[in-house]
Amino acid sequence: MKKLLHVGPGHARLEHTTPGFNNGHWQELRLDIDPTVQPDILGSMTDMSQVNDQSVDAIFSSHNIEHLYPHEVPTALAEFVRVLADDGFCVITCPDLKSVCALVAEDKLTETAYDSPAGPIAPIDILYGHRNYMGAGNLFMAHRCGFTEKVLRGTLNACGFPWVATLVRPGAFDIWAVACKSAKTDEELKTLAREHFRV
């Protein structure tokens, strides 16, 4: 089986990733900084030293990269590059600041943008982190940086992922990216996107 490193999953499991990973062909390895979610590996995105070089085939990171400070993002992505096999890829999703800021510009900072399993989500939660979780003491949920589609793509390119496909979901206020270490044709990138992007 192929090996998937699930970075920052919280309580989520393989079935909460993407159809492309949830198909019986992937073995999941969960890495998280929060010991209460009982990860396979307790650690940070910026120091995945417990994961061997080129030892995983893919990485799934959903709404984690925005929890880093801007100067930490290249360090985390360098770790992604290091642990991925040569033909490996990562799927990253994070908030889309462009669509969120459109609501802020309409003076809707604290109005509900959408409902989630955790309750109503307002632009202030997307920008700075979920208020209820942080109010309960989980400061791991704080947001310390942010991305637009252009910035995320450029950051991935600059950090060792030359082949990147992205998708913005304005109604969901997020960006999806699939980023590859090795050369991919446009059709191969489109195939990965179809398998792993939620549309």
Short mmCIF file of N, CA and C in Angstrom, two decimals, residues 22-136:
data_model
loop_
_atom_site.label_atom_id
_atom_site.label_comp_id
_atom_site.label_asym_id
_atom_site.label_seq_id
_atom_site.Cartn_x
_atom_site.Cartn_y
_atom_site.Cartn_z
N ASN A 22 -9.15 7.94 0.04
CA ASN A 22 -10.07 7.07 0.76
C ASN A 22 -10.61 5.98 -0.18
N ASN A 23 -9.68 5.17 -0.68
CA ASN A 23 -10.08 4.16 -1.66
C ASN A 23 -9.48 2.79 -1.41
N GLY A 24 -8.93 2.58 -0.23
CA GLY A 24 -8.38 1.27 0.11
C GLY A 24 -6.94 1.03 -0.31
N HIS A 25 -6.32 2.02 -0.97
CA HIS A 25 -4.95 1.84 -1.46
C HIS A 25 -3.92 2.59 -0.63
N TRP A 26 -4.37 3.28 0.42
CA TRP A 26 -3.47 4.13 1.19
C TRP A 26 -3.44 3.73 2.66
N GLN A 27 -2.24 3.70 3.20
CA GLN A 27 -2.03 3.50 4.64
C GLN A 27 -1.78 4.87 5.27
N GLU A 28 -2.57 5.22 6.26
CA GLU A 28 -2.52 6.55 6.87
C GLU A 28 -1.57 6.59 8.07
N LEU A 29 -0.77 7.65 8.12
CA LEU A 29 0.09 7.94 9.26
C LEU A 29 -0.25 9.36 9.72
N ARG A 30 -0.77 9.50 10.94
CA ARG A 30 -1.26 10.80 11.42
C ARG A 30 -0.20 11.50 12.26
N LEU A 31 0.11 12.74 11.90
CA LEU A 31 1.07 13.58 12.63
C LEU A 31 0.36 14.83 13.12
N ASP A 32 0.45 15.09 14.43
CA ASP A 32 -0.23 16.27 14.96
C ASP A 32 0.57 16.80 16.15
N ILE A 33 0.45 18.10 16.39
CA ILE A 33 1.13 18.75 17.51
C ILE A 33 0.35 18.61 18.82
N ASP A 34 -0.92 18.21 18.71
CA ASP A 34 -1.81 18.14 19.86
C ASP A 34 -1.90 16.70 20.37
N PRO A 35 -1.36 16.41 21.56
CA PRO A 35 -1.39 15.03 22.05
C PRO A 35 -2.79 14.50 22.34
N THR A 36 -3.76 15.39 22.55
CA THR A 36 -5.10 14.93 22.90
C THR A 36 -5.82 14.24 21.75
N VAL A 37 -5.33 14.41 20.51
CA VAL A 37 -5.97 13.76 19.36
C VAL A 37 -5.32 12.41 19.05
N GLN A 38 -4.38 12.00 19.90
CA GLN A 38 -3.73 10.69 19.81
C GLN A 38 -3.16 10.39 18.42
N PRO A 39 -2.25 11.24 17.95
CA PRO A 39 -1.65 11.00 16.63
C PRO A 39 -0.67 9.83 16.67
N ASP A 40 -0.37 9.28 15.50
CA ASP A 40 0.66 8.25 15.42
C ASP A 40 2.03 8.86 15.74
N ILE A 41 2.22 10.11 15.30
CA ILE A 41 3.47 10.83 15.56
C ILE A 41 3.12 12.18 16.17
N LEU A 42 3.67 12.46 17.33
CA LEU A 42 3.47 13.76 17.96
C LEU A 42 4.58 14.68 17.48
N GLY A 43 4.21 15.71 16.75
CA GLY A 43 5.23 16.60 16.20
C GLY A 43 4.61 17.75 15.46
N SER A 44 5.47 18.63 14.99
CA SER A 44 5.07 19.84 14.29
C SER A 44 5.39 19.73 12.81
N MET A 45 4.66 20.49 12.00
CA MET A 45 4.96 20.57 10.57
C MET A 45 6.37 21.08 10.31
N THR A 46 6.86 21.91 11.21
CA THR A 46 8.18 22.51 10.99
C THR A 46 9.32 21.62 11.45
N ASP A 47 9.01 20.51 12.13
CA ASP A 47 10.03 19.56 12.55
C ASP A 47 9.42 18.16 12.54
N MET A 48 9.51 17.52 11.37
CA MET A 48 8.98 16.17 11.22
C MET A 48 10.13 15.17 11.22
N SER A 49 11.08 15.38 12.12
CA SER A 49 12.29 14.56 12.16
C SER A 49 12.01 13.10 12.45
N GLN A 50 10.83 12.79 12.98
CA GLN A 50 10.47 11.39 13.23
C GLN A 50 10.02 10.67 11.95
N VAL A 51 9.91 11.43 10.86
CA VAL A 51 9.53 10.84 9.58
C VAL A 51 10.77 10.79 8.69
N ASN A 52 11.08 9.62 8.18
CA ASN A 52 12.30 9.45 7.38
C ASN A 52 12.22 10.16 6.04
N ASP A 53 13.38 10.48 5.49
CA ASP A 53 13.47 11.08 4.16
C ASP A 53 12.79 10.18 3.13
N GLN A 54 12.03 10.79 2.23
CA GLN A 54 11.42 10.11 1.09
C GLN A 54 10.66 8.84 1.49
N SER A 55 10.00 8.89 2.64
CA SER A 55 9.34 7.69 3.17
C SER A 55 7.84 7.66 2.97
N VAL A 56 7.25 8.74 2.43
CA VAL A 56 5.81 8.75 2.22
C VAL A 56 5.52 9.11 0.76
N ASP A 57 4.39 8.62 0.28
CA ASP A 57 4.02 8.83 -1.12
C ASP A 57 3.18 10.08 -1.31
N ALA A 58 2.50 10.51 -0.26
CA ALA A 58 1.67 11.69 -0.36
C ALA A 58 1.48 12.30 1.03
N ILE A 59 1.12 13.57 1.03
CA ILE A 59 0.81 14.31 2.26
C ILE A 59 -0.54 14.98 2.07
N PHE A 60 -1.38 14.89 3.09
CA PHE A 60 -2.64 15.65 3.11
C PHE A 60 -2.59 16.60 4.29
N SER A 61 -2.77 17.89 4.01
CA SER A 61 -2.72 18.92 5.05
C SER A 61 -3.90 19.85 4.86
N SER A 62 -4.92 19.69 5.69
CA SER A 62 -6.14 20.47 5.57
C SER A 62 -6.22 21.50 6.69
N HIS A 63 -6.17 22.76 6.31
CA HIS A 63 -6.31 23.87 7.24
C HIS A 63 -5.29 23.80 8.38
N ASN A 64 -4.02 23.67 7.98
CA ASN A 64 -2.92 23.67 8.92
C ASN A 64 -1.92 24.78 8.65
N ILE A 65 -1.63 25.02 7.39
CA ILE A 65 -0.54 25.91 7.03
C ILE A 65 -0.78 27.33 7.54
N GLU A 66 -2.04 27.71 7.69
CA GLU A 66 -2.35 29.05 8.19
C GLU A 66 -2.08 29.19 9.69
N HIS A 67 -1.82 28.09 10.39
CA HIS A 67 -1.50 28.15 11.81
C HIS A 67 -0.03 28.49 12.05
N LEU A 68 0.77 28.51 10.99
CA LEU A 68 2.19 28.85 11.10
C LEU A 68 2.38 30.36 11.00
N TYR A 69 3.49 30.84 11.57
CA TYR A 69 3.92 32.21 11.29
C TYR A 69 4.49 32.23 9.87
N PRO A 70 4.43 33.38 9.18
CA PRO A 70 4.91 33.42 7.79
C PRO A 70 6.33 32.89 7.62
N HIS A 71 7.22 33.19 8.55
CA HIS A 71 8.61 32.74 8.39
C HIS A 71 8.75 31.23 8.59
N GLU A 72 7.73 30.57 9.15
CA GLU A 72 7.78 29.12 9.36
C GLU A 72 7.30 28.33 8.15
N VAL A 73 6.57 28.98 7.25
CA VAL A 73 5.98 28.26 6.12
C VAL A 73 7.04 27.60 5.25
N PRO A 74 8.13 28.29 4.84
CA PRO A 74 9.15 27.61 4.03
C PRO A 74 9.79 26.42 4.77
N THR A 75 9.93 26.53 6.08
CA THR A 75 10.49 25.42 6.86
C THR A 75 9.58 24.21 6.79
N ALA A 76 8.28 24.42 6.98
CA ALA A 76 7.32 23.32 6.91
C ALA A 76 7.29 22.69 5.52
N LEU A 77 7.28 23.52 4.48
CA LEU A 77 7.23 22.98 3.12
C LEU A 77 8.52 22.25 2.76
N ALA A 78 9.64 22.71 3.31
CA ALA A 78 10.90 21.97 3.11
C ALA A 78 10.81 20.59 3.76
N GLU A 79 10.14 20.49 4.89
CA GLU A 79 9.93 19.19 5.52
C GLU A 79 9.03 18.31 4.65
N PHE A 80 8.00 18.91 4.06
CA PHE A 80 7.14 18.15 3.15
C PHE A 80 7.97 17.58 2.00
N VAL A 81 8.80 18.43 1.40
CA VAL A 81 9.65 17.98 0.29
C VAL A 81 10.57 16.86 0.74
N ARG A 82 11.14 17.00 1.92
CA ARG A 82 12.11 16.02 2.42
C ARG A 82 11.50 14.64 2.61
N VAL A 83 10.30 14.57 3.21
CA VAL A 83 9.73 13.26 3.54
C VAL A 83 9.02 12.61 2.37
N LEU A 84 8.70 13.37 1.33
CA LEU A 84 8.01 12.81 0.17
C LEU A 84 8.97 12.03 -0.72
N ALA A 85 8.49 10.91 -1.25
CA ALA A 85 9.23 10.18 -2.27
C ALA A 85 9.40 11.08 -3.50
N ASP A 86 10.36 10.71 -4.35
CA ASP A 86 10.65 11.56 -5.51
C ASP A 86 9.43 11.84 -6.37
N ASP A 87 8.54 10.86 -6.50
CA ASP A 87 7.33 11.06 -7.30
C ASP A 87 6.12 11.40 -6.43
N GLY A 88 6.39 11.83 -5.19
CA GLY A 88 5.32 12.12 -4.26
C GLY A 88 4.65 13.47 -4.52
N PHE A 89 3.51 13.66 -3.86
CA PHE A 89 2.77 14.91 -4.00
C PHE A 89 2.07 15.22 -2.69
N CYS A 90 1.69 16.48 -2.54
CA CYS A 90 0.90 16.85 -1.37
C CYS A 90 -0.38 17.55 -1.81
N VAL A 91 -1.40 17.40 -1.00
CA VAL A 91 -2.67 18.09 -1.18
C VAL A 91 -2.83 19.01 0.03
N ILE A 92 -2.94 20.29 -0.23
CA ILE A 92 -3.02 21.30 0.82
C ILE A 92 -4.29 22.12 0.61
N THR A 93 -5.01 22.35 1.67
CA THR A 93 -6.14 23.27 1.61
C THR A 93 -6.04 24.24 2.78
N CYS A 94 -6.45 25.48 2.53
CA CYS A 94 -6.37 26.53 3.54
C CYS A 94 -7.38 27.62 3.18
N PRO A 95 -7.64 28.55 4.12
CA PRO A 95 -8.58 29.63 3.80
C PRO A 95 -8.10 30.50 2.65
N ASP A 96 -9.05 31.01 1.88
CA ASP A 96 -8.78 31.94 0.79
C ASP A 96 -9.04 33.36 1.29
N LEU A 97 -7.97 34.10 1.57
CA LEU A 97 -8.14 35.44 2.14
C LEU A 97 -8.84 36.40 1.19
N LYS A 98 -8.70 36.16 -0.10
CA LYS A 98 -9.34 37.07 -1.07
C LYS A 98 -10.86 37.06 -0.92
N SER A 99 -11.44 35.86 -0.86
CA SER A 99 -12.90 35.79 -0.74
C SER A 99 -13.36 36.18 0.66
N VAL A 100 -12.55 35.88 1.68
CA VAL A 100 -12.91 36.28 3.04
C VAL A 100 -12.88 37.80 3.18
N CYS A 101 -11.85 38.42 2.62
CA CYS A 101 -11.72 39.88 2.73
C CYS A 101 -12.82 40.61 1.97
N ALA A 102 -13.41 39.95 0.97
CA ALA A 102 -14.55 40.57 0.29
C ALA A 102 -15.71 40.75 1.27
N LEU A 103 -15.90 39.78 2.17
CA LEU A 103 -16.93 39.92 3.20
C LEU A 103 -16.57 40.99 4.23
N VAL A 104 -15.29 41.03 4.58
CA VAL A 104 -14.84 42.05 5.53
C VAL A 104 -15.09 43.44 4.95
N ALA A 105 -14.82 43.59 3.66
CA ALA A 105 -15.03 44.89 2.99
C ALA A 105 -16.50 45.29 2.99
N GLU A 106 -17.38 44.29 3.10
CA GLU A 106 -18.82 44.57 3.19
C GLU A 106 -19.27 44.75 4.65
N ASP A 107 -18.30 44.86 5.55
CA ASP A 107 -18.56 45.05 6.98
C ASP A 107 -19.31 43.87 7.60
N LYS A 108 -18.92 42.63 7.17
CA LYS A 108 -19.54 41.40 7.68
C LYS A 108 -18.56 40.57 8.49
N LEU A 109 -17.65 41.23 9.19
CA LEU A 109 -16.58 40.54 9.91
C LEU A 109 -17.09 39.48 10.87
N THR A 110 -18.18 39.75 11.57
CA THR A 110 -18.67 38.80 12.59
C THR A 110 -19.98 38.13 12.19
N GLU A 111 -20.41 38.34 10.94
CA GLU A 111 -21.62 37.67 10.47
C GLU A 111 -21.27 36.28 9.94
N THR A 112 -22.21 35.36 10.03
CA THR A 112 -21.97 33.99 9.59
C THR A 112 -21.71 33.93 8.09
N ALA A 113 -20.57 33.34 7.72
CA ALA A 113 -20.25 33.13 6.31
C ALA A 113 -20.77 31.77 5.85
N TYR A 114 -20.66 30.77 6.74
CA TYR A 114 -21.20 29.44 6.45
C TYR A 114 -21.31 28.67 7.76
N ASP A 115 -22.07 27.60 7.72
CA ASP A 115 -22.22 26.73 8.88
C ASP A 115 -21.35 25.50 8.71
N SER A 116 -20.68 25.11 9.79
CA SER A 116 -19.79 23.94 9.78
C SER A 116 -20.21 23.00 10.90
N PRO A 117 -19.64 21.79 10.93
CA PRO A 117 -19.94 20.88 12.05
C PRO A 117 -19.58 21.49 13.41
N ALA A 118 -18.64 22.45 13.41
CA ALA A 118 -18.25 23.11 14.66
C ALA A 118 -19.14 24.31 14.97
N GLY A 119 -20.12 24.58 14.11
CA GLY A 119 -21.01 25.71 14.33
C GLY A 119 -20.81 26.80 13.29
N PRO A 120 -21.48 27.94 13.44
CA PRO A 120 -21.37 29.03 12.46
C PRO A 120 -19.94 29.56 12.40
N ILE A 121 -19.49 29.85 11.17
CA ILE A 121 -18.15 30.38 10.94
C ILE A 121 -18.28 31.77 10.32
N ALA A 122 -17.64 32.74 10.97
CA ALA A 122 -17.65 34.12 10.48
C ALA A 122 -16.28 34.46 9.91
N PRO A 123 -16.17 35.53 9.10
CA PRO A 123 -14.86 35.92 8.58
C PRO A 123 -13.80 36.08 9.66
N ILE A 124 -14.17 36.57 10.85
CA ILE A 124 -13.18 36.73 11.90
C ILE A 124 -12.57 35.39 12.31
N ASP A 125 -13.37 34.30 12.26
CA ASP A 125 -12.86 32.96 12.57
C ASP A 125 -11.91 32.47 11.49
N ILE A 126 -12.23 32.80 10.24
CA ILE A 126 -11.39 32.35 9.13
C ILE A 126 -10.07 33.10 9.13
N LEU A 127 -10.11 34.37 9.49
CA LEU A 127 -8.89 35.18 9.50
C LEU A 127 -7.98 34.84 10.67
N TYR A 128 -8.56 34.69 11.86
CA TYR A 128 -7.73 34.62 13.07
C TYR A 128 -7.79 33.29 13.82
N GLY A 129 -8.70 32.41 13.43
CA GLY A 129 -8.85 31.13 14.10
C GLY A 129 -10.20 31.04 14.79
N HIS A 130 -10.68 29.83 14.95
CA HIS A 130 -12.02 29.58 15.48
C HIS A 130 -12.11 30.06 16.93
N ARG A 131 -12.98 31.03 17.16
CA ARG A 131 -13.06 31.67 18.48
C ARG A 131 -13.48 30.70 19.58
N ASN A 132 -14.43 29.81 19.28
CA ASN A 132 -14.90 28.89 20.31
C ASN A 132 -13.80 27.95 20.78
N TYR A 133 -13.03 27.40 19.84
CA TYR A 133 -11.94 26.50 20.21
C TYR A 133 -10.89 27.24 21.03
N MET A 134 -10.54 28.43 20.58
CA MET A 134 -9.51 29.18 21.30
C MET A 134 -10.02 29.63 22.67
N GLY A 135 -11.30 29.99 22.73
CA GLY A 135 -11.89 30.37 24.00
C GLY A 135 -11.91 29.23 25.00
N ALA A 136 -11.94 28.00 24.48
CA ALA A 136 -11.91 26.82 25.35
C ALA A 136 -10.47 26.43 25.71
#
